[in-house]
Amino acid sequence: MFAPLLPAVRRFLMKRAPADDVDDLLQDVALRMHTRRPQGDILNPEGYVFQVAQSVLADRARRDAVRQRSRHVTMEESDHPVEVRSPERVMLGREQWSRLVAAVGDLPERTRQAFVLHRFEEMNYAAIARHMGISVSAVEKHIMKAIRLLAATLER
């Protein structure tokens, strides 16, 4: 009954929505027409179909506003290329890892202990302070010192 009207509805939607959304919107119109069949005869089937199409557009606009669709960014493959694991890159990563491990080993004992407990054992500052018998402030200073020394080592 409504199938012959779908090309006209498509044209209606193309004037009011982005081209990429038209097929989805048309499917929503067809689905509503199928699931919400009126009880009696429809006096103006064309008007009814276009009213449903307008309702679908309004619903989409409300959903887009709530979900802030206009602020979404598409994830294109060119924007996020797959990293190549070349032998050179693997070697550089291993060298950097070796330098980092050596730098952690060169840290002063208490600083290294606080850093390892926080970064590798995932302890919070209060737990580290209790474990080491120092204040939370001292733990913060040790962690900051470790990060500063490690960053300087990796920059070389």
mmCIF file with all atom_site columns, N, CA, C and O in Angstrom, residues 129-149:
data_model
loop_
_atom_site.group_PDB
_atom_site.id
_atom_site.type_symbol
_atom_site.label_atom_id
_atom_site.label_alt_id
_atom_site.label_comp_id
_atom_site.label_asym_id
_atom_site.label_entity_id
_atom_site.label_seq_id
_atom_site.pdbx_PDB_ins_code
_atom_site.Cartn_x
_atom_site.Cartn_y
_atom_site.Cartn_z
_atom_site.occupancy
_atom_site.B_iso_or_equiv
_atom_site.pdbx_formal_charge
_atom_site.auth_seq_id
_atom_site.auth_comp_id
_atom_site.auth_asym_id
_atom_site.auth_atom_id
_atom_site.pdbx_PDB_model_num
ATOM 1  N N  . ALA A 1 129 ? 53.788 5.039  51.597 1.00 0.00 ? 129 ALA A N  1
ATOM 2  C CA . ALA A 1 129 ? 54.271 5.753  52.789 1.00 0.00 ? 129 ALA A CA 1
ATOM 3  C C  . ALA A 1 129 ? 54.278 4.829  54.004 1.00 0.00 ? 129 ALA A C  1
ATOM 4  O O  . ALA A 1 129 ? 55.257 4.782  54.756 1.00 0.00 ? 129 ALA A O  1
ATOM 5  N N  . ARG A 1 130 ? 53.199 4.067  54.187 1.00 0.00 ? 130 ARG A N  1
ATOM 6  C CA . ARG A 1 130 ? 53.151 3.124  55.320 1.00 0.00 ? 130 ARG A CA 1
ATOM 7  C C  . ARG A 1 130 ? 54.225 2.053  55.159 1.00 0.00 ? 130 ARG A C  1
ATOM 8  O O  . ARG A 1 130 ? 54.916 1.713  56.124 1.00 0.00 ? 130 ARG A O  1
ATOM 9  N N  . HIS A 1 131 ? 54.371 1.521  53.959 1.00 0.00 ? 131 HIS A N  1
ATOM 10 C CA . HIS A 1 131 ? 55.332 0.446  53.689 1.00 0.00 ? 131 HIS A CA 1
ATOM 11 C C  . HIS A 1 131 ? 56.779 0.908  53.931 1.00 0.00 ? 131 HIS A C  1
ATOM 12 O O  . HIS A 1 131 ? 57.587 0.170  54.495 1.00 0.00 ? 131 HIS A O  1
ATOM 13 N N  . MET A 1 132 ? 57.081 2.139  53.507 1.00 0.00 ? 132 MET A N  1
ATOM 14 C CA . MET A 1 132 ? 58.443 2.645  53.616 1.00 0.00 ? 132 MET A CA 1
ATOM 15 C C  . MET A 1 132 ? 58.696 3.391  54.929 1.00 0.00 ? 132 MET A C  1
ATOM 16 O O  . MET A 1 132 ? 59.837 3.745  55.226 1.00 0.00 ? 132 MET A O  1
ATOM 17 N N  . GLY A 1 133 ? 57.629 3.667  55.687 1.00 0.00 ? 133 GLY A N  1
ATOM 18 C CA . GLY A 1 133 ? 57.789 4.387  56.950 1.00 0.00 ? 133 GLY A CA 1
ATOM 19 C C  . GLY A 1 133 ? 58.127 5.852  56.748 1.00 0.00 ? 133 GLY A C  1
ATOM 20 O O  . GLY A 1 133 ? 58.887 6.428  57.536 1.00 0.00 ? 133 GLY A O  1
ATOM 21 N N  . ILE A 1 134 ? 57.582 6.465  55.707 1.00 0.00 ? 134 ILE A N  1
ATOM 22 C CA . ILE A 1 134 ? 57.811 7.893  55.433 1.00 0.00 ? 134 ILE A CA 1
ATOM 23 C C  . ILE A 1 134 ? 56.468 8.575  55.211 1.00 0.00 ? 134 ILE A C  1
ATOM 24 O O  . ILE A 1 134 ? 55.425 7.914  55.169 1.00 0.00 ? 134 ILE A O  1
ATOM 25 N N  . SER A 1 135 ? 56.485 9.882  55.050 1.00 0.00 ? 135 SER A N  1
ATOM 26 C CA . SER A 1 135 ? 55.241 10.621 54.833 1.00 0.00 ? 135 SER A CA 1
ATOM 27 C C  . SER A 1 135 ? 54.789 10.517 53.370 1.00 0.00 ? 135 SER A C  1
ATOM 28 O O  . SER A 1 135 ? 55.585 10.202 52.481 1.00 0.00 ? 135 SER A O  1
ATOM 29 N N  . VAL A 1 136 ? 53.524 10.808 53.151 1.00 0.00 ? 136 VAL A N  1
ATOM 30 C CA . VAL A 1 136 ? 52.984 10.821 51.791 1.00 0.00 ? 136 VAL A CA 1
ATOM 31 C C  . VAL A 1 136 ? 53.696 11.889 50.974 1.00 0.00 ? 136 VAL A C  1
ATOM 32 O O  . VAL A 1 136 ? 53.997 11.691 49.783 1.00 0.00 ? 136 VAL A O  1
ATOM 33 N N  . SER A 1 137 ? 54.003 13.002 51.585 1.00 0.00 ? 137 SER A N  1
ATOM 34 C CA . SER A 1 137 ? 54.719 14.072 50.900 1.00 0.00 ? 137 SER A CA 1
ATOM 35 C C  . SER A 1 137 ? 56.095 13.598 50.431 1.00 0.00 ? 137 SER A C  1
ATOM 36 O O  . SER A 1 137 ? 56.530 13.921 49.314 1.00 0.00 ? 137 SER A O  1
ATOM 37 N N  . ALA A 1 138 ? 56.773 12.821 51.260 1.00 0.00 ? 138 ALA A N  1
ATOM 38 C CA . ALA A 1 138 ? 58.085 12.292 50.869 1.00 0.00 ? 138 ALA A CA 1
ATOM 39 C C  . ALA A 1 138 ? 57.938 11.322 49.688 1.00 0.00 ? 138 ALA A C  1
ATOM 40 O O  . ALA A 1 138 ? 58.783 11.305 48.779 1.00 0.00 ? 138 ALA A O  1
ATOM 41 N N  . VAL A 1 139 ? 56.872 10.529 49.709 1.00 0.00 ? 139 VAL A N  1
ATOM 42 C CA . VAL A 1 139 ? 56.623 9.606  48.589 1.00 0.00 ? 139 VAL A CA 1
ATOM 43 C C  . VAL A 1 139 ? 56.417 10.416 47.313 1.00 0.00 ? 139 VAL A C  1
ATOM 44 O O  . VAL A 1 139 ? 56.996 10.090 46.260 1.00 0.00 ? 139 VAL A O  1
ATOM 45 N N  . GLU A 1 140 ? 55.614 11.460 47.371 1.00 0.00 ? 140 GLU A N  1
ATOM 46 C CA . GLU A 1 140 ? 55.381 12.312 46.204 1.00 0.00 ? 140 GLU A CA 1
ATOM 47 C C  . GLU A 1 140 ? 56.691 12.867 45.662 1.00 0.00 ? 140 GLU A C  1
ATOM 48 O O  . GLU A 1 140 ? 56.919 12.873 44.445 1.00 0.00 ? 140 GLU A O  1
ATOM 49 N N  . LYS A 1 141 ? 57.565 13.309 46.572 1.00 0.00 ? 141 LYS A N  1
ATOM 50 C CA . LYS A 1 141 ? 58.858 13.867 46.148 1.00 0.00 ? 141 LYS A CA 1
ATOM 51 C C  . LYS A 1 141 ? 59.728 12.802 45.495 1.00 0.00 ? 141 LYS A C  1
ATOM 52 O O  . LYS A 1 141 ? 60.402 13.067 44.490 1.00 0.00 ? 141 LYS A O  1
ATOM 53 N N  . HIS A 1 142 ? 59.740 11.587 46.042 1.00 0.00 ? 142 HIS A N  1
ATOM 54 C CA . HIS A 1 142 ? 60.526 10.506 45.455 1.00 0.00 ? 142 HIS A CA 1
ATOM 55 C C  . HIS A 1 142 ? 59.999 10.156 44.056 1.00 0.00 ? 142 HIS A C  1
ATOM 56 O O  . HIS A 1 142 ? 60.787 9.962  43.120 1.00 0.00 ? 142 HIS A O  1
ATOM 57 N N  . ILE A 1 143 ? 58.688 10.084 43.892 1.00 0.00 ? 143 ILE A N  1
ATOM 58 C CA . ILE A 1 143 ? 58.098 9.745  42.590 1.00 0.00 ? 143 ILE A CA 1
ATOM 59 C C  . ILE A 1 143 ? 58.431 10.832 41.571 1.00 0.00 ? 143 ILE A C  1
ATOM 60 O O  . ILE A 1 143 ? 58.845 10.532 40.437 1.00 0.00 ? 143 ILE A O  1
ATOM 61 N N  . MET A 1 144 ? 58.281 12.081 41.945 1.00 0.00 ? 144 MET A N  1
ATOM 62 C CA . MET A 1 144 ? 58.588 13.186 41.046 1.00 0.00 ? 144 MET A CA 1
ATOM 63 C C  . MET A 1 144 ? 60.075 13.191 40.667 1.00 0.00 ? 144 MET A C  1
ATOM 64 O O  . MET A 1 144 ? 60.427 13.421 39.510 1.00 0.00 ? 144 MET A O  1
ATOM 65 N N  . LYS A 1 145 ? 60.926 12.904 41.634 1.00 0.00 ? 145 LYS A N  1
ATOM 66 C CA . LYS A 1 145 ? 62.365 12.850 41.363 1.00 0.00 ? 145 LYS A CA 1
ATOM 67 C C  . LYS A 1 145 ? 62.664 11.726 40.368 1.00 0.00 ? 145 LYS A C  1
ATOM 68 O O  . LYS A 1 145 ? 63.440 11.914 39.425 1.00 0.00 ? 145 LYS A O  1
ATOM 69 N N  . ALA A 1 146 ? 62.043 10.581 40.561 1.00 0.00 ? 146 ALA A N  1
ATOM 70 C CA . ALA A 1 146 ? 62.262 9.441  39.664 1.00 0.00 ? 146 ALA A CA 1
ATOM 71 C C  . ALA A 1 146 ? 61.806 9.789  38.246 1.00 0.00 ? 146 ALA A C  1
ATOM 72 O O  . ALA A 1 146 ? 62.530 9.524  37.275 1.00 0.00 ? 146 ALA A O  1
ATOM 73 N N  . ILE A 1 147 ? 60.636 10.375 38.117 1.00 0.00 ? 147 ILE A N  1
ATOM 74 C CA . ILE A 1 147 ? 60.110 10.728 36.795 1.00 0.00 ? 147 ILE A CA 1
ATOM 75 C C  . ILE A 1 147 ? 61.026 11.738 36.114 1.00 0.00 ? 147 ILE A C  1
ATOM 76 O O  . ILE A 1 147 ? 61.338 11.606 34.931 1.00 0.00 ? 147 ILE A O  1
ATOM 77 N N  . ARG A 1 148 ? 61.483 12.716 36.862 1.00 0.00 ? 148 ARG A N  1
ATOM 78 C CA . ARG A 1 148 ? 62.385 13.739 36.308 1.00 0.00 ? 148 ARG A CA 1
ATOM 79 C C  . ARG A 1 148 ? 63.695 13.107 35.831 1.00 0.00 ? 148 ARG A C  1
ATOM 80 O O  . ARG A 1 148 ? 64.164 13.378 34.724 1.00 0.00 ? 148 ARG A O  1
ATOM 81 N N  . LEU A 1 149 ? 64.303 12.236 36.639 1.00 0.00 ? 149 LEU A N  1
ATOM 82 C CA . LEU A 1 149 ? 65.564 11.604 36.261 1.00 0.00 ? 149 LEU A CA 1
ATOM 83 C C  . LEU A 1 149 ? 65.385 10.647 35.075 1.00 0.00 ? 149 LEU A C  1
ATOM 84 O O  . LEU A 1 149 ? 66.230 10.607 34.176 1.00 0.00 ? 149 LEU A O  1
#
